[in-house]
CSV table of C-alpha atoms and ligand atoms in Angstrom, one decimal:
chain,number,residue,atom,x,y,z
A,161,UNK,CA,-20.6,-1.0,22.5
A,162,UNK,CA,-19.1,-2.9,19.7
A,163,UNK,CA,-22.2,-4.2,18.1
A,164,UNK,CA,-23.2,-1.7,15.6
A,165,UNK,CA,-20.3,0.8,15.3
A,166,UNK,CA,-20.0,3.1,12.6
A,167,UNK,CA,-16.7,4.4,11.7
A,168,UNK,CA,-15.7,7.3,9.3
A,169,UNK,CA,-12.2,6.6,7.9
A,170,UNK,CA,-10.3,9.4,6.1
A,171,UNK,CA,-7.0,9.0,3.9
A,172,UNK,CA,-4.8,11.5,2.1
A,173,UNK,CA,-1.2,10.5,2.6
A,174,UNK,CA,-0.2,10.3,-1.0
A,175,UNK,CA,-2.4,11.0,-4.2
A,176,UNK,CA,-5.7,9.5,-3.2
A,177,UNK,CA,-8.3,11.2,-1.4
A,178,UNK,CA,-10.5,9.1,0.3
A,179,UNK,CA,-13.6,8.7,2.9
A,180,UNK,CA,-15.3,5.8,3.9
A,181,UNK,CA,-17.8,4.2,6.4
A,182,UNK,CA,-17.5,0.9,7.8
A,183,UNK,CA,-19.5,-1.0,10.3
A,184,UNK,CA,-17.8,-3.1,13.0
A,185,UNK,CA,-14.6,-3.1,11.5
A,186,UNK,CA,-15.5,-5.3,8.7
A,187,UNK,CA,-18.4,-4.2,6.5
A,188,UNK,CA,-17.7,-1.4,4.0
A,189,UNK,CA,-20.9,0.7,3.5
A,190,UNK,CA,-19.1,3.0,1.1
A,191,UNK,CA,-15.7,3.7,0.1
A,192,UNK,CA,-15.2,6.9,-2.0
A,193,UNK,CA,-11.7,7.3,-3.8
A,194,UNK,CA,-10.6,10.2,-5.8
A,195,UNK,CA,-7.3,9.4,-7.6
A,196,UNK,CA,-4.9,12.3,-8.5
A,197,UNK,CA,-3.3,9.9,-11.0
A,198,UNK,CA,-4.4,12.4,-13.9
A,199,UNK,CA,-3.0,15.5,-12.2
A,200,UNK,CA,0.4,14.0,-11.7
A,201,UNK,CA,0.4,12.1,-15.0
A,202,UNK,CA,2.6,15.1,-16.8
A,203,UNK,CA,5.1,14.7,-14.0
A,204,UNK,CA,5.4,10.8,-13.9
A,205,UNK,CA,5.3,11.0,-10.2
A,206,UNK,CA,3.3,12.5,-7.3
A,207,UNK,CA,4.1,16.4,-6.6
A,208,UNK,CA,3.7,17.0,-3.1
A,209,UNK,CA,2.6,20.8,-3.3
A,210,UNK,CA,-0.1,19.9,-6.0
A,211,UNK,CA,-1.2,16.9,-4.3
A,212,UNK,CA,-2.0,18.6,-0.8
A,213,UNK,CA,-3.9,21.4,-2.7
A,214,UNK,CA,-5.9,18.7,-4.5
A,215,UNK,CA,-6.8,17.0,-1.4
A,216,UNK,CA,-8.1,20.5,0.3
A,217,UNK,CA,-10.3,21.0,-2.7
A,218,UNK,CA,-12.2,17.8,-2.7
A,219,UNK,CA,-12.0,16.3,0.7
A,220,UNK,CA,-15.5,17.7,1.7
A,221,UNK,CA,-17.1,16.6,-1.1
A,222,UNK,CA,-15.4,13.1,-0.6
A,223,UNK,CA,-16.8,13.0,2.8
A,224,UNK,CA,-20.1,14.0,1.7
A,225,UNK,CA,-20.4,11.4,-1.1
A,226,UNK,CA,-19.3,8.6,1.2
A,227,UNK,CA,-21.9,9.5,3.7
A,228,UNK,CA,-24.5,9.7,1.0
A,229,UNK,CA,-23.4,6.3,-0.2
A,230,UNK,CA,-23.5,4.6,3.0
A,231,UNK,CA,-26.9,6.3,3.8
A,232,UNK,CA,-25.5,7.6,7.1
A,233,UNK,CA,-25.7,10.9,8.9
A,234,UNK,CA,-23.0,12.5,10.9
A,235,UNK,CA,-24.8,11.7,14.3
A,236,UNK,CA,-24.7,8.0,13.4
A,237,UNK,CA,-20.6,8.0,13.4
A,238,UNK,CA,-18.8,6.5,16.4
A,239,UNK,CA,-15.4,7.3,15.7
A,240,UNK,CA,-13.4,8.9,12.9
A,241,UNK,CA,-10.1,7.3,12.0
A,242,UNK,CA,-7.6,9.1,10.0
A,243,UNK,CA,-4.1,8.1,8.5
A,244,UNK,CA,-1.7,10.3,10.4
A,245,UNK,CA,1.7,8.5,9.3
A,246,UNK,CA,3.5,7.8,7.3
A,247,UNK,CA,3.0,10.0,4.1
A,248,UNK,CA,3.5,13.4,2.9
A,249,UNK,CA,3.0,15.9,5.6
A,250,UNK,CA,1.1,18.2,3.6
A,251,UNK,CA,-1.4,15.7,2.1
A,252,UNK,CA,-1.7,14.0,5.5
A,253,UNK,CA,-2.6,17.3,7.4
A,254,UNK,CA,-5.7,17.7,5.0
A,255,UNK,CA,-7.4,14.8,6.5
A,256,UNK,CA,-6.1,14.9,10.0
A,257,UNK,CA,-7.6,18.6,10.3
A,258,UNK,CA,-10.9,17.2,8.7
A,259,UNK,CA,-10.9,14.4,11.4
A,260,UNK,CA,-10.2,16.7,14.3
A,261,UNK,CA,-13.0,19.2,13.2
A,262,UNK,CA,-15.6,16.0,12.9
A,263,UNK,CA,-14.2,14.7,16.3
A,264,UNK,CA,-14.5,18.3,17.8
A,265,UNK,CA,-18.0,19.0,16.6
A,266,UNK,CA,-19.6,15.4,16.9
A,267,UNK,CA,-18.1,14.9,20.1
A,268,UNK,CA,-16.6,11.4,19.1
A,269,UNK,CA,-13.2,10.1,19.4
A,270,UNK,CA,-10.3,10.7,16.7
A,271,UNK,CA,-7.9,7.7,16.1
A,272,UNK,CA,-4.7,8.0,14.1
A,273,UNK,CA,-3.8,5.2,12.0
A,274,UNK,CA,-0.6,3.9,10.8
A,275,UNK,CA,-1.1,3.9,6.7
A,276,UNK,CA,1.2,0.7,6.6
A,277,UNK,CA,-0.8,-1.0,9.2
A,278,UNK,CA,-4.0,-0.2,7.6
A,279,UNK,CA,-2.9,-1.8,4.2
A,280,UNK,CA,-2.3,-5.0,6.1
A,281,UNK,CA,-6.0,-4.7,7.4
A,282,UNK,CA,-7.6,-5.1,3.9
A,283,UNK,CA,-8.1,-8.8,4.2
A,284,UNK,CA,-10.5,-8.5,7.0
A,285,UNK,CA,-12.7,-6.1,5.1
A,286,UNK,CA,-13.6,-8.8,2.7
A,287,UNK,CA,-14.1,-11.6,5.2
A,288,UNK,CA,-10.3,-12.9,5.2
A,289,UNK,CA,-8.8,-12.7,8.8
A,290,UNK,CA,-5.4,-14.0,8.7
A,291,UNK,CA,-5.1,-14.7,12.5
A,292,UNK,CA,-1.8,-13.7,14.3
A,293,UNK,CA,0.9,-13.9,14.2
A,294,UNK,CA,1.2,-13.4,10.4
A,295,UNK,CA,3.9,-12.2,8.1
A,296,UNK,CA,2.9,-8.9,6.5
A,297,UNK,CA,4.6,-7.7,3.1
A,298,UNK,CA,3.8,-4.2,2.3
A,299,UNK,CA,4.8,-3.1,-1.3
A,300,UNK,CA,3.4,0.4,-2.5
A,301,UNK,CA,4.5,3.3,-4.0
A,302,UNK,CA,6.2,4.9,-1.2
A,303,UNK,CA,7.3,1.9,1.0
A,304,UNK,CA,8.5,-1.7,1.0
A,305,UNK,CA,8.5,-3.1,4.6
A,306,UNK,CA,8.1,-6.6,5.7
A,307,UNK,CA,6.8,-7.3,9.5
A,308,UNK,CA,5.7,-10.1,11.8
A,309,UNK,CA,2.5,-8.8,12.8
A,310,UNK,CA,1.5,-10.0,16.4
A,311,UNK,CA,-1.4,-8.0,17.2
A,312,UNK,CA,-3.1,-4.7,16.0
A,313,UNK,CA,-0.8,-2.3,16.5
A,314,UNK,CA,2.3,-4.8,17.4
A,315,UNK,CA,4.4,-5.1,14.5
A,316,UNK,CA,8.2,-6.3,14.4
A,317,UNK,CA,10.0,-5.0,11.2
A,318,UNK,CA,12.0,-7.7,9.6
A,319,UNK,CA,13.2,-5.7,6.8
A,320,UNK,CA,12.8,-2.7,4.8
A,321,UNK,CA,14.0,-1.3,1.5
A,322,UNK,CA,17.1,0.4,1.6
A,323,UNK,CA,16.5,2.6,-1.2
A,324,UNK,CA,13.3,2.9,-3.5
A,325,UNK,CA,10.1,1.4,-2.8
A,326,UNK,CA,9.3,-1.1,-5.1
A,327,UNK,CA,6.4,0.4,-6.7
A,328,UNK,CA,8.6,3.5,-7.0
A,329,UNK,CA,11.2,1.7,-8.9
A,330,UNK,CA,8.3,0.6,-11.2
A,331,UNK,CA,7.3,4.2,-11.6
A,332,UNK,CA,10.9,5.2,-12.3
A,333,UNK,CA,11.5,2.8,-14.9
A,334,UNK,CA,8.2,3.4,-16.8
A,335,UNK,CA,9.1,7.3,-16.5
A,336,UNK,CA,12.5,6.6,-17.9
A,337,UNK,CA,11.6,4.3,-20.8
A,338,UNK,CA,8.3,6.5,-21.5
A,339,UNK,CA,5.7,4.1,-21.3
A,340,UNK,CA,3.2,5.3,-18.9
A,341,UNK,CA,2.0,6.3,-15.7
A,342,UNK,CA,1.8,4.7,-12.9
A,343,UNK,CA,4.3,2.4,-14.0
A,344,UNK,CA,3.4,-0.6,-12.3
A,345,UNK,CA,0.4,-1.4,-14.5
A,346,UNK,CA,1.8,-0.3,-17.4
A,347,UNK,CA,4.9,-2.4,-17.2
A,348,UNK,CA,2.8,-5.4,-16.3
A,349,UNK,CA,0.8,-4.9,-19.6
A,350,UNK,CA,3.7,-4.2,-21.7
A,351,UNK,CA,5.6,-7.2,-20.4
A,352,UNK,CA,2.9,-9.5,-21.3
A,353,UNK,CA,4.2,-8.9,-25.0
A,354,UNK,CA,7.6,-9.7,-24.4
A,355,UNK,CA,8.7,-12.6,-26.9
A,356,UNK,CA,12.5,-13.3,-25.7
A,357,UNK,CA,12.2,-13.8,-21.9
A,358,UNK,CA,15.8,-14.2,-21.2
A,359,UNK,CA,17.3,-10.9,-21.2
A,360,UNK,CA,20.0,-10.9,-18.5
A,361,UNK,CA,19.7,-8.4,-15.7
A,362,UNK,CA,21.6,-8.9,-12.2
A,363,UNK,CA,20.2,-10.4,-9.6
A,364,UNK,CA,19.2,-8.3,-6.5
A,365,UNK,CA,21.0,-8.9,-3.2
A,366,UNK,CA,21.4,-12.6,-4.5
A,367,UNK,CA,23.8,-13.6,-1.7
A,368,UNK,CA,22.0,-11.8,1.1
A,369,UNK,CA,20.3,-13.9,3.9
A,370,UNK,CA,18.8,-10.7,5.8
A,371,UNK,CA,15.5,-9.3,4.7
A,372,UNK,CA,16.5,-6.0,3.0
A,373,UNK,CA,15.1,-5.2,-0.2
A,374,UNK,CA,17.0,-2.9,-2.7
A,375,UNK,CA,15.8,-1.8,-6.1
A,376,UNK,CA,18.2,1.0,-7.1
A,377,UNK,CA,20.8,-1.5,-8.6
A,378,UNK,CA,18.3,-2.9,-10.9
A,379,UNK,CA,17.1,0.4,-12.3
A,380,UNK,CA,20.5,1.3,-13.2
A,381,UNK,CA,21.2,-1.9,-14.9
A,382,UNK,CA,18.1,-1.1,-16.9
A,383,UNK,CA,19.1,2.2,-17.7
A,384,UNK,CA,22.7,1.1,-18.7
A,385,UNK,CA,21.4,-1.5,-20.9
A,386,UNK,CA,18.8,0.8,-22.8
A,387,UNK,CA,21.5,3.2,-23.0
A,388,UNK,CA,24.1,0.9,-24.4
A,389,UNK,CA,21.9,-1.2,-26.8
A,390,UNK,CA,19.5,1.2,-28.6
A,391,UNK,CA,17.9,-1.5,-30.1
A,392,UNK,CA,16.7,-3.2,-27.0
A,393,UNK,CA,13.1,-4.2,-27.1
A,394,UNK,CA,11.3,-2.0,-24.4
A,395,UNK,CA,8.9,-5.1,-23.6
A,396,UNK,CA,11.7,-7.8,-23.3
A,397,UNK,CA,13.4,-5.3,-21.1
A,398,UNK,CA,10.4,-4.3,-18.6
A,399,UNK,CA,9.6,-8.4,-18.5
A,400,UNK,CA,13.2,-8.9,-17.3
A,401,UNK,CA,13.1,-6.0,-14.6
A,402,UNK,CA,9.5,-6.9,-13.6
A,403,UNK,CA,11.0,-10.5,-12.8
A,404,UNK,CA,14.0,-9.4,-10.9
A,405,UNK,CA,11.6,-7.0,-8.8
A,406,UNK,CA,9.2,-9.4,-8.0
A,407,UNK,CA,11.7,-12.3,-7.3
A,408,UNK,CA,13.2,-10.6,-4.4
A,409,UNK,CA,9.9,-10.1,-3.0
A,410,UNK,CA,8.9,-13.5,-3.3
A,411,UNK,CA,12.3,-14.8,-2.2
A,412,UNK,CA,12.0,-12.4,1.0
A,413,UNK,CA,8.5,-13.4,1.7
A,414,UNK,CA,9.1,-17.1,1.7
A,415,UNK,CA,12.3,-16.9,3.5
A,416,UNK,CA,10.7,-15.1,6.5
A,417,UNK,CA,7.9,-17.7,6.6
A,418,UNK,CA,10.0,-20.5,6.7
A,419,UNK,CA,12.6,-19.2,9.1
A,420,UNK,CA,9.9,-18.3,11.3
A,421,UNK,CA,7.6,-21.2,10.9
A,422,UNK,CA,4.5,-18.7,10.2
A,423,UNK,CA,2.6,-19.8,7.4
A,424,UNK,CA,-0.1,-17.1,7.4
A,425,UNK,CA,1.0,-14.3,5.3
A,426,UNK,CA,-0.8,-11.1,3.9
A,427,UNK,CA,0.6,-9.1,0.8
A,428,UNK,CA,-0.7,-5.6,0.4
A,429,UNK,CA,-0.3,-2.2,-1.2
A,430,UNK,CA,-0.5,-1.2,-4.7
A,431,UNK,CA,2.3,-3.6,-6.2
A,432,UNK,CA,0.1,-6.3,-4.7
A,433,UNK,CA,-2.1,-5.7,-7.8
A,434,UNK,CA,0.4,-7.4,-10.0
A,435,UNK,CA,-1.1,-10.3,-11.2
A,436,UNK,CA,2.2,-11.7,-12.0
A,437,UNK,CA,3.2,-11.6,-8.5
A,438,UNK,CA,0.1,-13.4,-7.5
A,439,UNK,CA,1.3,-15.9,-9.9
A,440,UNK,CA,4.7,-16.3,-8.6
A,441,UNK,CA,3.9,-16.5,-5.1
A,442,UNK,CA,1.3,-19.1,-6.2
A,443,UNK,CA,4.1,-21.3,-7.7
A,444,UNK,CA,6.2,-21.2,-4.5
A,445,UNK,CA,3.5,-21.9,-1.9
A,446,UNK,CA,2.5,-25.0,-0.6
A,447,UNK,CA,-0.7,-26.7,0.9
A,448,UNK,CA,0.1,-25.4,4.4
A,449,UNK,CA,0.5,-21.6,3.3
A,450,UNK,CA,-2.4,-19.3,3.7
A,451,UNK,CA,-1.5,-16.2,1.7
A,452,UNK,CA,-4.2,-13.5,1.7
A,453,UNK,CA,-4.2,-10.6,-0.8
A,454,UNK,CA,-6.8,-8.0,-0.9
A,455,UNK,CA,-8.5,-7.2,-4.1
A,456,UNK,CA,-7.2,-4.7,-6.2
A,457,UNK,CA,-9.3,-1.6,-5.0
A,458,UNK,CA,-8.3,-2.4,-1.5
A,459,UNK,CA,-4.6,-2.9,-2.4
A,460,UNK,CA,-4.3,0.9,-3.5
A,461,UNK,CA,-4.7,3.5,-1.1
A,462,UNK,CA,-8.3,3.8,0.3
A,463,UNK,CA,-10.1,5.0,3.5
A,464,UNK,CA,-11.9,1.7,4.0
A,465,UNK,CA,-8.8,0.0,5.7
A,466,UNK,CA,-8.3,3.0,7.8
A,467,UNK,CA,-11.9,3.0,9.2
A,468,UNK,CA,-11.8,-0.8,9.5
A,469,UNK,CA,-8.3,-0.5,11.5
A,470,UNK,CA,-9.6,2.1,13.6
A,471,UNK,CA,-12.2,-0.1,14.6
A,472,UNK,CA,-9.9,-2.4,16.3
A,473,UNK,CA,-8.4,0.5,18.4
A,474,UNK,CA,-11.9,1.8,19.2
A,475,UNK,CA,-13.3,-1.2,20.5
A,476,UNK,CA,-10.1,-1.3,22.8
A,477,UNK,CA,-10.6,2.0,23.9
A,478,UNK,CA,-7.4,3.4,22.6
A,479,UNK,CA,-8.4,7.1,21.2
A,480,UNK,CA,-6.2,10.0,20.4
A,481,UNK,CA,-6.9,13.6,21.2
A,482,UNK,CA,-6.9,16.7,19.2
A,483,UNK,CA,-3.1,17.1,19.7
A,484,UNK,CA,-2.7,14.3,17.2
A,485,UNK,CA,0.0,15.2,14.7
A,486,UNK,CA,1.2,14.0,11.4
A,487,UNK,CA,4.3,12.2,10.8
A,488,UNK,CA,6.3,11.7,7.5
A,489,UNK,CA,8.1,8.3,8.3
A,490,UNK,CA,7.3,5.7,11.0
A,491,UNK,CA,9.9,3.4,12.7
B,33,KG4,O1,-0.6,1.5,-2.6
B,33,KG4,P1,-0.3,2.7,-3.5
B,33,KG4,O2,-1.4,3.4,-4.1
B,33,KG4,O3,0.9,3.5,-3.1
B,33,KG4,C1,1.1,4.6,-3.0
B,33,KG4,O4,0.5,5.6,-3.4
B,33,KG4,O5,2.1,4.7,-2.1
B,33,KG4,O6,0.3,1.8,-5.0
B,33,KG4,C2,0.8,2.7,-5.9
B,33,KG4,C3,1.8,2.0,-6.5
B,33,KG4,C4,2.7,2.6,-7.8
B,33,KG4,O7,3.9,2.7,-7.6
B,33,KG4,C5,2.1,1.4,-8.9
B,33,KG4,O8,2.9,1.8,-9.9
B,33,KG4,C6,2.3,0.2,-8.3
B,33,KG4,O9,1.7,0.6,-6.6
B,33,KG4,N1,1.5,-0.9,-8.9
B,33,KG4,C7,2.2,-1.9,-9.5
B,33,KG4,C8,1.0,-2.5,-10.0
B,33,KG4,N2,-0.1,-1.7,-9.9
B,33,KG4,C9,0.2,-0.9,-9.2
B,33,KG4,N3,3.3,-2.3,-9.3
B,33,KG4,C10,3.7,-3.5,-10.1
B,33,KG4,N4,2.7,-4.2,-10.7
B,33,KG4,C11,1.2,-3.8,-10.7
B,33,KG4,N5,0.4,-4.3,-11.7
């Protein structure tokens, strides 16, 4: 049954439309991603209504491309996995409806997947299985949350952001300083040109010993400094901003690992593309730590992680049916 299983994954929770064919939850045969970055660039952020319309226009060609690239036929597909939570409801609905139509017409199971859990699955697609339990740090444009992951579908939330997601803070600061979209890569690039690296910004939740994250205070501090000191160098400002944001991520990750004794960690989501973050984590880790980062194309939204995680549910006989719905949030 689980020998040569082909899964189709669909993802449209935010601003990427993606379809992917994965074999046995591990081997990516295709992973077609259409990013709406250009469509939303003028707005410096994702406009939900525009996003869902764009998904609708492109989802069928994206599925077709993924099938062709993988060289498979619809009749070869054993299940269809789809992100059904969390995300923009109008966007989620587009791939959910496609998934249901395929499930119904092909007579194969539909499996609804938690987008955040799917992000943490990405290392499995590159031959890196963390083994349970592991600490999962999910940092993206829409979410910032840290878990103890005990099994597929068994994740204990250690802490979440109290306000913005980490990527969202990058995007908003980049918008405020008018340095490009998406903000994370624009800030990382500009920060490498900073000469002075000791510009002071307040530490975030410095005295807190729980696992909460918060980024809105640092955003305000950057805005106030920029407003009050018109001559301030943008590169130096974003360098300081980036250090503060990444610092709290690294601090929380290692606090969780040390307190729980769990040395296996997965860091995933768009912000995990940050080379500076990888460097800071590398500096902080010791020989007993096993820290997995997916490669960049699997950090940002993609359907391979959805098809891959879907396999784990398929293999356990955990299916959904045509009553499957979408949810903007998860607990
Ligand atoms: O996972 P993803 O596609 O998330 C959502 O769509 O929610 O990640 C996109 C987010 C954006 O907010 C982007 O600014 C951020 O990931 N990002 C980064 C970097 N590359 C992407 N943030 C910080 N540093 C980076 N190098």
